[in-house]
XYZ file of C-alpha atoms in Angstrom:
575
model
C -3.168 0.486 -1.614
C -1.258 -1.483 1.139
C -2.044 -1.244 4.829
C 0.473 -1.859 7.203
C 0.188 -2.369 11.097
C 2.621 -0.111 13.142
C 2.979 -0.632 16.709
C 3.158 3.072 18.214
C 5.427 2.129 21.246
C 7.921 0.677 18.568
C 7.462 3.745 16.520
C 8.413 5.959 19.682
C 11.333 3.867 20.416
C 12.903 3.802 17.026
C 12.342 7.423 16.545
C 13.556 8.253 20.181
C 10.674 10.509 20.848
C 8.818 8.805 23.709
C 7.000 12.350 24.186
C 4.950 11.879 21.171
C 1.427 10.745 21.781
C -0.466 8.373 19.322
C -2.436 11.383 17.721
C 0.697 13.224 17.458
C 2.319 10.415 15.578
C -0.529 9.979 13.543
C -0.600 13.730 12.227
C 3.384 13.585 11.719
C 2.916 10.382 9.526
C -0.093 12.095 7.403
C 2.444 14.773 6.657
C 4.712 12.139 5.113
C 1.641 10.718 2.829
C 0.552 7.538 5.481
C -3.067 7.750 6.124
C -4.481 6.479 9.329
C -6.945 3.753 8.895
C -7.967 2.617 12.328
C -6.479 0.254 14.725
C -5.850 -3.435 15.027
C -7.249 -5.470 18.249
C -4.204 -5.172 19.674
C -3.811 -1.439 19.250
C -1.540 -1.222 16.608
C -2.071 1.807 14.246
C -3.307 0.678 10.700
C -1.736 3.071 7.871
C -2.410 3.168 4.200
C 0.574 3.524 2.149
C 1.281 4.891 -1.416
C 2.669 2.371 -3.403
C 5.822 3.986 -4.300
C 7.590 4.208 -0.770
C 7.928 0.694 -0.300
C 10.714 1.320 2.304
C 8.054 2.404 4.575
C 6.357 -0.999 4.761
C 7.754 -1.461 8.102
C 7.872 0.346 11.396
C 11.516 0.731 11.068
C 11.301 2.340 7.555
C 8.318 4.703 9.009
C 10.840 5.647 11.901
C 13.632 6.447 9.524
C 11.214 8.970 7.642
C 9.901 10.437 10.994
C 13.175 11.056 12.263
C 14.308 13.001 8.682
C 11.176 14.884 9.209
C 12.128 15.924 13.027
C 15.517 16.739 11.884
C 16.948 14.356 14.045
C 18.809 12.657 10.941
C 20.174 14.453 7.866
C 21.323 13.397 4.505
C 22.064 9.762 3.151
C 22.736 6.902 5.340
C 24.338 3.782 3.727
C 25.054 0.885 5.983
C 28.569 -0.424 6.658
C 29.061 -4.092 5.284
C 31.404 -6.523 6.499
C 33.388 -8.764 3.789
C 31.503 -11.595 2.231
C 31.965 -15.048 4.066
C 29.210 -16.749 2.136
C 28.654 -17.207 -1.802
C 25.484 -18.139 -3.515
C 26.570 -20.469 -6.375
C 24.065 -20.355 -9.383
C 24.029 -23.656 -10.842
C 23.213 -24.042 -14.855
C 20.338 -26.126 -14.026
C 18.532 -23.243 -12.582
C 14.938 -22.961 -14.318
C 15.283 -20.140 -17.231
C 12.006 -18.516 -15.817
C 13.700 -17.559 -12.649
C 17.105 -17.003 -13.076
C 18.410 -14.474 -10.724
C 19.260 -14.642 -7.120
C 20.748 -12.064 -4.465
C 21.217 -12.098 -0.707
C 22.604 -10.751 2.546
C 24.015 -11.826 5.858
C 22.499 -10.384 9.000
C 24.748 -10.505 12.067
C 23.532 -9.854 15.591
C 20.190 -8.999 15.272
C 17.851 -8.753 18.327
C 14.738 -10.646 17.287
C 11.993 -9.908 19.899
C 8.380 -10.496 19.296
C 7.737 -7.353 17.802
C 10.815 -7.059 15.770
C 10.312 -10.632 14.124
C 6.548 -9.745 13.567
C 7.764 -6.664 11.783
C 10.037 -8.681 9.754
C 7.414 -11.224 8.633
C 4.951 -8.132 7.824
C 7.636 -6.578 5.724
C 8.545 -9.634 3.809
C 4.558 -10.387 3.034
C 4.132 -6.823 2.144
C 7.183 -6.823 -0.347
C 6.086 -10.236 -1.857
C 2.588 -8.450 -2.520
C 3.969 -5.241 -4.130
C 7.014 -5.155 -5.630
C 7.350 -8.939 -5.954
C 3.859 -9.195 -7.553
C 2.687 -11.932 -5.191
C 5.965 -13.508 -5.142
C 6.051 -13.917 -9.087
C 8.701 -11.402 -9.699
C 10.533 -11.696 -6.622
C 10.328 -13.804 -3.584
C 12.141 -13.691 -0.069
C 13.654 -16.371 1.985
C 14.839 -15.576 5.729
C 16.769 -18.415 7.314
C 18.406 -19.010 10.821
C 22.121 -18.919 9.541
C 23.370 -21.022 12.451
C 21.238 -23.786 10.858
C 22.936 -23.747 7.595
C 26.146 -25.928 6.951
C 28.197 -24.051 4.177
C 29.903 -26.034 1.383
C 33.306 -24.946 0.567
C 33.081 -22.392 -2.171
C 34.277 -23.270 -5.500
C 33.870 -20.219 -7.587
C 36.927 -18.942 -9.351
C 37.920 -15.609 -7.735
C 36.028 -16.454 -4.489
C 38.473 -18.521 -2.765
C 38.526 -16.433 0.291
C 34.738 -17.063 0.848
C 34.430 -19.968 3.389
C 30.853 -20.997 2.885
C 28.728 -21.752 -0.146
C 25.089 -22.641 -0.887
C 23.918 -23.525 -4.353
C 20.729 -22.313 -6.310
C 20.035 -25.043 -8.756
C 17.015 -26.568 -10.462
C 15.325 -29.653 -9.080
C 13.023 -32.465 -10.596
C 9.371 -32.155 -9.335
C 9.989 -35.254 -7.443
C 13.362 -34.861 -6.662
C 15.034 -34.579 -3.144
C 12.641 -34.391 0.065
C 12.684 -31.795 2.764
C 10.373 -30.742 5.570
C 8.569 -27.574 4.811
C 7.537 -24.674 7.267
C 4.189 -25.670 9.056
C 4.959 -29.393 8.569
C 6.223 -32.570 10.001
C 6.729 -34.770 7.272
C 9.207 -34.931 4.569
C 7.865 -33.892 0.841
C 9.316 -33.558 -2.596
C 8.690 -30.305 -4.060
C 5.560 -31.852 -6.250
C 4.185 -32.961 -3.052
C 4.304 -29.708 -1.193
C 2.350 -28.286 -4.240
C -0.274 -30.911 -3.974
C -0.569 -31.507 -0.144
C 0.752 -28.261 1.503
C -1.571 -25.309 2.175
C 1.040 -22.833 1.191
C 2.395 -25.002 -1.691
C -1.154 -25.260 -2.890
C -1.401 -21.249 -2.864
C 1.588 -20.708 -4.724
C 1.709 -23.729 -7.019
C 0.541 -21.861 -10.137
C 4.017 -19.794 -9.926
C 6.080 -22.989 -10.870
C 3.346 -25.106 -12.686
C 4.703 -24.668 -16.007
C 8.332 -25.429 -14.922
C 10.028 -28.499 -15.981
C 12.536 -28.258 -13.047
C 11.949 -26.127 -9.881
C 14.103 -23.558 -8.275
C 15.823 -25.111 -5.003
C 18.579 -24.043 -2.776
C 20.931 -26.507 -1.114
C 23.577 -26.298 1.608
C 25.908 -28.973 2.769
C 23.278 -30.922 4.802
C 20.733 -30.694 1.551
C 17.676 -28.850 0.451
C 16.311 -26.143 2.789
C 14.555 -23.501 0.541
C 12.028 -24.259 -2.392
C 11.601 -20.873 -3.982
C 9.204 -18.652 -4.414
C 6.827 -21.415 -2.592
C 8.156 -22.238 0.944
C 11.205 -22.411 3.128
C 12.459 -25.403 5.081
C 11.654 -25.956 8.742
C 15.092 -26.866 9.661
C 16.210 -22.816 8.916
C 13.075 -21.500 10.266
C 13.681 -18.190 12.206
C 12.720 -17.477 15.789
C 13.176 -14.871 18.402
C 16.122 -16.788 19.430
C 17.866 -16.433 15.994
C 20.606 -13.885 16.131
C 22.133 -14.377 12.508
C 20.138 -14.453 9.369
C 20.624 -15.523 5.681
C 18.429 -13.475 3.387
C 18.024 -14.960 0.058
C 15.839 -13.724 -2.770
C 15.338 -15.453 -6.261
C 13.175 -13.688 -8.855
C 13.020 -12.713 -12.666
C 14.571 -9.621 -12.547
C 17.948 -8.729 -10.749
C 17.199 -4.866 -10.166
C 13.891 -6.037 -8.403
C 15.140 -8.537 -6.089
C 18.361 -6.383 -5.524
C 16.090 -3.571 -4.130
C 13.814 -5.536 -2.156
C 17.019 -6.913 -0.435
C 18.160 -3.434 0.448
C 14.721 -2.517 1.923
C 15.136 -5.570 4.368
C 18.787 -4.759 5.034
C 17.751 -1.134 5.963
C 15.054 -2.233 8.396
C 17.243 -4.832 10.160
C 20.083 -2.139 10.443
C 17.692 -0.101 12.227
C 17.418 -2.942 14.886
C 21.302 -2.661 15.502
C 22.275 -5.515 13.204
C 25.291 -5.674 10.934
C 25.056 -6.353 7.160
C 27.446 -8.878 5.564
C 27.747 -9.117 2.007
C 27.360 -12.265 -0.003
C 29.231 -13.119 -3.073
C 26.889 -14.368 -5.985
C 28.552 -16.338 -8.436
C 26.721 -16.860 -11.953
C 28.294 -19.255 -14.395
C 29.267 -15.996 -16.455
C 29.945 -13.152 -13.594
C 30.262 -12.630 -9.952
C 28.508 -10.224 -7.887
C 28.655 -8.717 -4.483
C 25.322 -8.388 -2.596
C 23.855 -6.450 -0.967
C 24.242 -3.724 -3.810
C 24.273 -0.264 -1.708
C 25.274 1.784 -4.672
C 24.196 5.396 -4.532
C 22.117 6.705 -7.695
C 22.394 10.392 -8.901
C 19.612 12.681 -10.084
C 20.142 16.218 -11.545
C 17.236 18.955 -10.923
C 17.431 22.544 -11.757
C 16.621 25.492 -9.021
C 14.229 26.861 -11.659
C 12.186 23.611 -11.899
C 11.910 23.226 -8.384
C 10.688 26.724 -7.829
C 8.121 26.730 -10.591
C 6.718 23.191 -9.962
C 6.374 24.308 -6.186
C 5.303 28.033 -6.670
C 7.745 29.380 -4.125
C 11.142 31.016 -4.045
C 13.864 29.413 -2.081
C 17.483 29.921 -2.041
C 20.093 27.374 -2.821
C 21.034 26.673 0.831
C 17.084 26.100 1.391
C 16.966 23.409 -1.310
C 19.923 21.834 0.048
C 18.557 21.726 3.527
C 15.407 20.330 2.483
C 16.958 17.838 0.188
C 19.206 16.626 3.262
C 15.910 16.355 5.580
C 14.569 13.942 3.067
C 17.195 11.436 3.569
C 19.091 12.837 0.296
C 22.311 14.480 -0.305
C 23.145 17.470 -2.681
C 25.627 19.660 -4.259
C 25.202 22.695 -6.402
C 26.453 23.166 -9.948
C 25.988 25.146 -12.824
C 24.405 23.873 -15.869
C 23.480 25.503 -19.451
C 23.757 29.275 -19.450
C 24.581 29.632 -15.757
C 21.652 27.742 -14.479
C 21.682 26.557 -11.269
C 21.057 22.938 -10.447
C 21.577 20.242 -8.088
C 23.358 16.846 -8.314
C 21.322 14.935 -5.596
C 22.314 11.358 -4.355
C 19.645 8.872 -3.885
C 20.159 6.158 -1.026
C 19.961 2.336 -1.976
C 16.404 1.701 -0.648
C 14.532 4.521 -2.247
C 13.163 2.521 -5.105
C 10.516 5.364 -6.219
C 13.052 7.969 -7.329
C 13.004 7.440 -11.125
C 12.728 10.999 -12.304
C 13.590 14.492 -11.231
C 10.125 15.271 -10.280
C 10.420 12.628 -7.772
C 13.088 15.115 -6.085
C 10.917 17.974 -6.533
C 8.117 16.056 -4.564
C 10.588 15.285 -1.639
C 11.469 19.016 -1.510
C 7.951 19.990 -1.367
C 7.129 17.541 1.425
C 10.073 18.643 3.489
C 8.943 22.051 3.028
C 5.281 21.101 3.981
C 2.523 20.980 1.258
C 0.197 22.530 3.922
C 2.614 25.476 3.917
C 2.258 26.411 0.565
C 0.087 29.322 -0.192
C -2.302 29.103 -3.399
C -2.021 32.036 -5.835
C -3.250 32.785 -9.464
C -1.458 31.433 -12.239
C 0.241 34.208 -14.435
C -1.989 33.884 -17.647
C -4.302 35.816 -19.383
C -7.349 33.596 -19.399
C -9.989 32.484 -16.805
C -11.179 29.008 -16.241
C -14.375 27.503 -16.484
C -16.354 24.314 -16.153
C -16.264 22.144 -19.186
C -19.555 20.894 -20.469
C -18.699 17.268 -19.972
C -17.898 18.284 -16.254
C -21.263 20.084 -16.128
C -23.012 16.940 -17.715
C -21.238 14.629 -15.106
C -22.302 16.679 -12.314
C -25.848 16.810 -13.413
C -26.153 12.807 -13.724
C -24.443 12.493 -10.383
C -26.973 14.830 -8.717
C -29.840 12.831 -10.283
C -28.239 9.450 -9.154
C -27.715 10.690 -5.545
C -31.246 11.870 -5.658
C -32.532 8.406 -6.753
C -30.993 7.026 -3.420
C -27.589 5.881 -4.747
C -24.443 6.227 -2.971
C -21.769 7.791 -5.197
C -18.624 5.983 -5.772
C -14.888 6.917 -7.031
C -13.321 3.612 -7.961
C -9.797 3.064 -9.381
C -9.804 3.086 -13.555
C -7.032 0.412 -13.220
C -8.168 -3.246 -12.874
C -6.961 -6.837 -13.499
C -7.985 -8.925 -16.661
C -9.551 -11.445 -14.050
C -11.831 -8.988 -12.491
C -12.807 -7.137 -15.656
C -13.489 -10.334 -17.665
C -13.195 -13.711 -15.941
C -15.348 -12.934 -12.726
C -17.936 -11.352 -14.856
C -18.183 -14.240 -17.217
C -17.270 -12.099 -20.648
C -14.160 -12.243 -22.845
C -12.461 -9.652 -24.688
C -13.967 -10.967 -27.990
C -17.624 -11.374 -27.034
C -20.122 -8.840 -28.532
C -21.600 -7.412 -25.303
C -20.933 -4.472 -23.097
C -17.603 -4.612 -21.365
C -16.212 -6.832 -24.072
C -13.451 -5.330 -25.752
C -9.433 -5.223 -26.407
C -8.219 -3.686 -23.216
C -5.303 -1.109 -22.853
C -2.868 -3.315 -20.797
C 0.197 -2.063 -18.678
C 3.431 -3.559 -20.184
C 5.359 -3.648 -16.564
C 2.487 -3.447 -14.319
C 3.458 -2.700 -10.676
C 0.771 -5.037 -9.207
C -1.149 -7.990 -10.475
C -4.227 -6.286 -9.275
C -3.818 -3.352 -11.761
C -2.613 -4.610 -15.246
C -4.938 -2.680 -17.440
C -7.836 0.234 -17.933
C -10.966 -1.031 -17.030
C -13.514 -1.491 -20.183
C -16.500 -0.964 -18.271
C -17.391 -0.028 -14.489
C -19.710 -2.693 -13.219
C -16.679 -4.887 -12.392
C -15.604 -2.159 -9.789
C -18.920 -2.133 -8.328
C -19.143 -5.861 -7.779
C -15.383 -5.616 -6.208
C -17.270 -2.850 -3.877
C -20.111 -5.098 -2.894
C -17.633 -7.914 -2.512
C -15.820 -6.044 0.331
C -19.016 -4.641 1.848
C -20.603 -8.116 2.553
C -20.086 -7.273 6.335
C -22.410 -4.071 5.872
C -26.009 -3.746 6.045
C -28.254 -3.888 3.048
C -29.825 -2.595 0.941
C -26.700 -1.138 -0.911
C -27.505 1.251 -3.897
C -24.180 2.210 -5.357
C -23.453 3.950 -8.443
C -20.186 5.435 -10.266
C -19.625 7.970 -13.248
C -16.081 7.034 -14.423
C -13.511 6.366 -17.071
C -13.808 3.154 -19.229
C -11.270 2.421 -22.292
C -10.524 0.151 -24.952
C -7.855 -0.195 -27.634
C -8.813 1.756 -30.963
C -6.305 2.185 -33.855
C -8.419 5.130 -35.198
C -7.481 7.164 -32.072
C -4.223 9.289 -32.068
C -3.436 7.563 -28.815
C -4.548 4.188 -29.742
C -6.974 3.988 -26.944
C -10.687 5.165 -27.048
C -11.645 6.589 -23.485
C -15.345 7.394 -22.441
C -17.242 8.145 -19.165
C -19.709 5.635 -18.108
C -22.658 5.646 -15.737
C -23.066 2.433 -13.703
C -25.480 1.765 -10.932
C -26.091 -1.442 -8.715
C -28.871 -2.261 -6.475
C -28.175 -5.173 -3.690
C -31.048 -5.787 -1.677
C -33.378 -9.038 -0.918
C -36.086 -8.067 -3.736
C -33.734 -6.378 -6.090
C -35.218 -6.861 -9.726
C -34.670 -5.959 -13.193
C -37.931 -3.732 -12.829
C -36.165 -1.972 -10.113
C -33.125 -1.108 -12.315
C -35.144 0.042 -14.998
C -37.248 2.477 -12.955
C -34.101 4.200 -12.132
C -33.092 4.217 -15.815
C -36.469 5.719 -16.727
C -36.086 8.393 -13.904
C -32.583 9.286 -15.318
C -33.763 9.531 -18.593
C -36.806 11.908 -17.999
C -34.512 14.312 -16.200
C -32.456 14.618 -19.451
C -35.453 14.668 -21.909
C -34.101 11.535 -23.647
C -36.434 8.582 -24.875
C -35.509 5.300 -23.354
C -35.998 1.844 -25.003
C -35.136 -1.454 -23.177
C -35.273 -4.346 -25.953
C -34.565 -7.860 -24.882
C -30.819 -8.687 -24.958
C -28.331 -11.608 -24.047
C -25.455 -10.665 -21.806
C -23.078 -13.325 -20.103
C -23.066 -11.123 -16.805
C -26.767 -11.110 -16.518
C -29.469 -13.692 -16.355
C -30.978 -14.763 -19.501
C -34.422 -13.532 -19.984
C -33.772 -10.855 -17.340
C -31.615 -8.503 -19.184
C -32.081 -5.554 -21.905
C -30.296 -3.315 -23.908
C -30.299 0.355 -22.922
C -31.526 2.362 -25.942
C -31.637 6.224 -25.472
C -32.894 8.359 -28.217
C -32.816 5.480 -30.796
C -28.843 4.581 -29.935
C -27.859 1.266 -28.164
C -25.710 2.570 -25.341
C -25.668 0.066 -22.436
C -27.095 -2.905 -20.621
C -29.670 -3.404 -17.598
C -30.839 -6.510 -15.809
C -30.429 -8.854 -13.137
C -26.923 -10.487 -12.315
C -26.151 -14.156 -13.074
C -25.968 -16.127 -10.172
C -22.354 -17.168 -11.230
C -21.190 -13.996 -10.918
C -22.908 -13.333 -7.574
C -21.404 -16.542 -6.187
C -17.803 -15.463 -7.672
C -18.277 -12.283 -5.556
C -19.669 -13.886 -2.601
C -22.963 -12.361 -2.562
C -25.922 -13.692 -1.206
C -28.370 -11.295 -2.300
C -29.818 -10.625 -5.956
C -28.386 -7.816 -7.562
C -29.560 -5.453 -10.372
C -27.633 -3.358 -12.193
C -27.257 -1.003 -15.186
C -24.523 0.444 -17.002
C -24.604 3.117 -20.268
C -22.335 5.748 -21.717
C -22.581 9.239 -20.200
C -22.584 10.971 -23.604
C -25.855 9.500 -24.312
C -27.460 11.958 -22.361
C -26.129 15.159 -23.903
């Protein structure tokens, strides 16, 4: 989950509620789904965000949501835009791997230190989330006064007075001075010699020609890697040029919308930019309002409350939406809901119902028994899981709950295994076709990678660290109706200066005794573990897991300086 730093004084100023204390703001933001994680050294609030509400990745977006929650604002707000004075011309030489571009001009923005810090943070958080670490979309923000526009040449755009060009460039082509540098460099030199270039070199490493943006003076942006120093934004900047390039037009258009709304909240004026492709022309930013339809019955049944049509419209307007009532089907009441351009999360009518419930107040919903003729009970698998968890806690393990999604790098590469190995954890993974983040691209095939990630993030904590988890693992299986076989797995790690195979096996023996299972541990080979210090876990004659001491390469990969003993086996082996 992204964590964003928010200045509480800025938040009070942007909401117009100076009377709110920090604690009151924290409670109000929790009602929006923003969890308080602590404070920075400067006193800013650190908030953990759900990844769907990317419009709240800045103090301006949080303030907007709070103003709706307080009732100060209602309904949809769409910023007015001035007519385009600038064109982005897309040359046919643009790399096929990154063909899309969008942008906006921002006029009369007041960029104090806090506002500039917020803008930079928003840019980087959008890169990390929606932009998938700049791979799907990258943002460049420039001081407009430092750009010299060429005469626009696109047909039908003769009224536009200034033009920049998005084109392809040879790796050793034109030179420019990148940010945080005093020397002119070619794009290839940036990738080899500049710290930022080295960080993002993989994004364009396979390109024959690199993306580049030119004005009348020359090259000033090398997306998605780095901007030029000539157009660097400072607190003295008042007019900005925002450009975004990427692999998907929808993604970069909505990233642009979020930035425009944040700067509009600072009193800036948004100006359109004409985007001229070889085969079509666009006007951006795209502030088109979308529509979704949801029925009254669906809202009431999902929330479990009775609402009048007036109540629903009021709650929708307090969520920053607009709604009108209509009849559908057999005189069924429904709402035609208008969604603002910055809401990238509204994909389904259920998202509208969620907004209604949040505006009503989930804490105000009263629980009631469902209208069914059965009585619920504990599933046998749940009982087994709780029993195993109780044993693990009794053995001194701290119980964890990790994400079931992970990346291929964490699940395989950093654990020294491959999907086609014959070892625990090696399996064809169930992958996400369009992952929202590069950190979560597949369902994990085993739990130990998640445990190592926790240890890696807790190197600042005291030792010993004995951690355990009972959770989901999955792999592709054509014999299953869903195409994916799922199972519950038990994993444990012992991180301490004297951790050994014997320590991990002793815990396994205690677990087996508690469930009257016979345990055998014949020697085995596993790439994640040290040769000669690993064994198979055989319960009641069936091989169900592995136990041993982690390989030094795995420890170094996770920045661990202590030995770690670990085990993992299938939960159903304890039945």
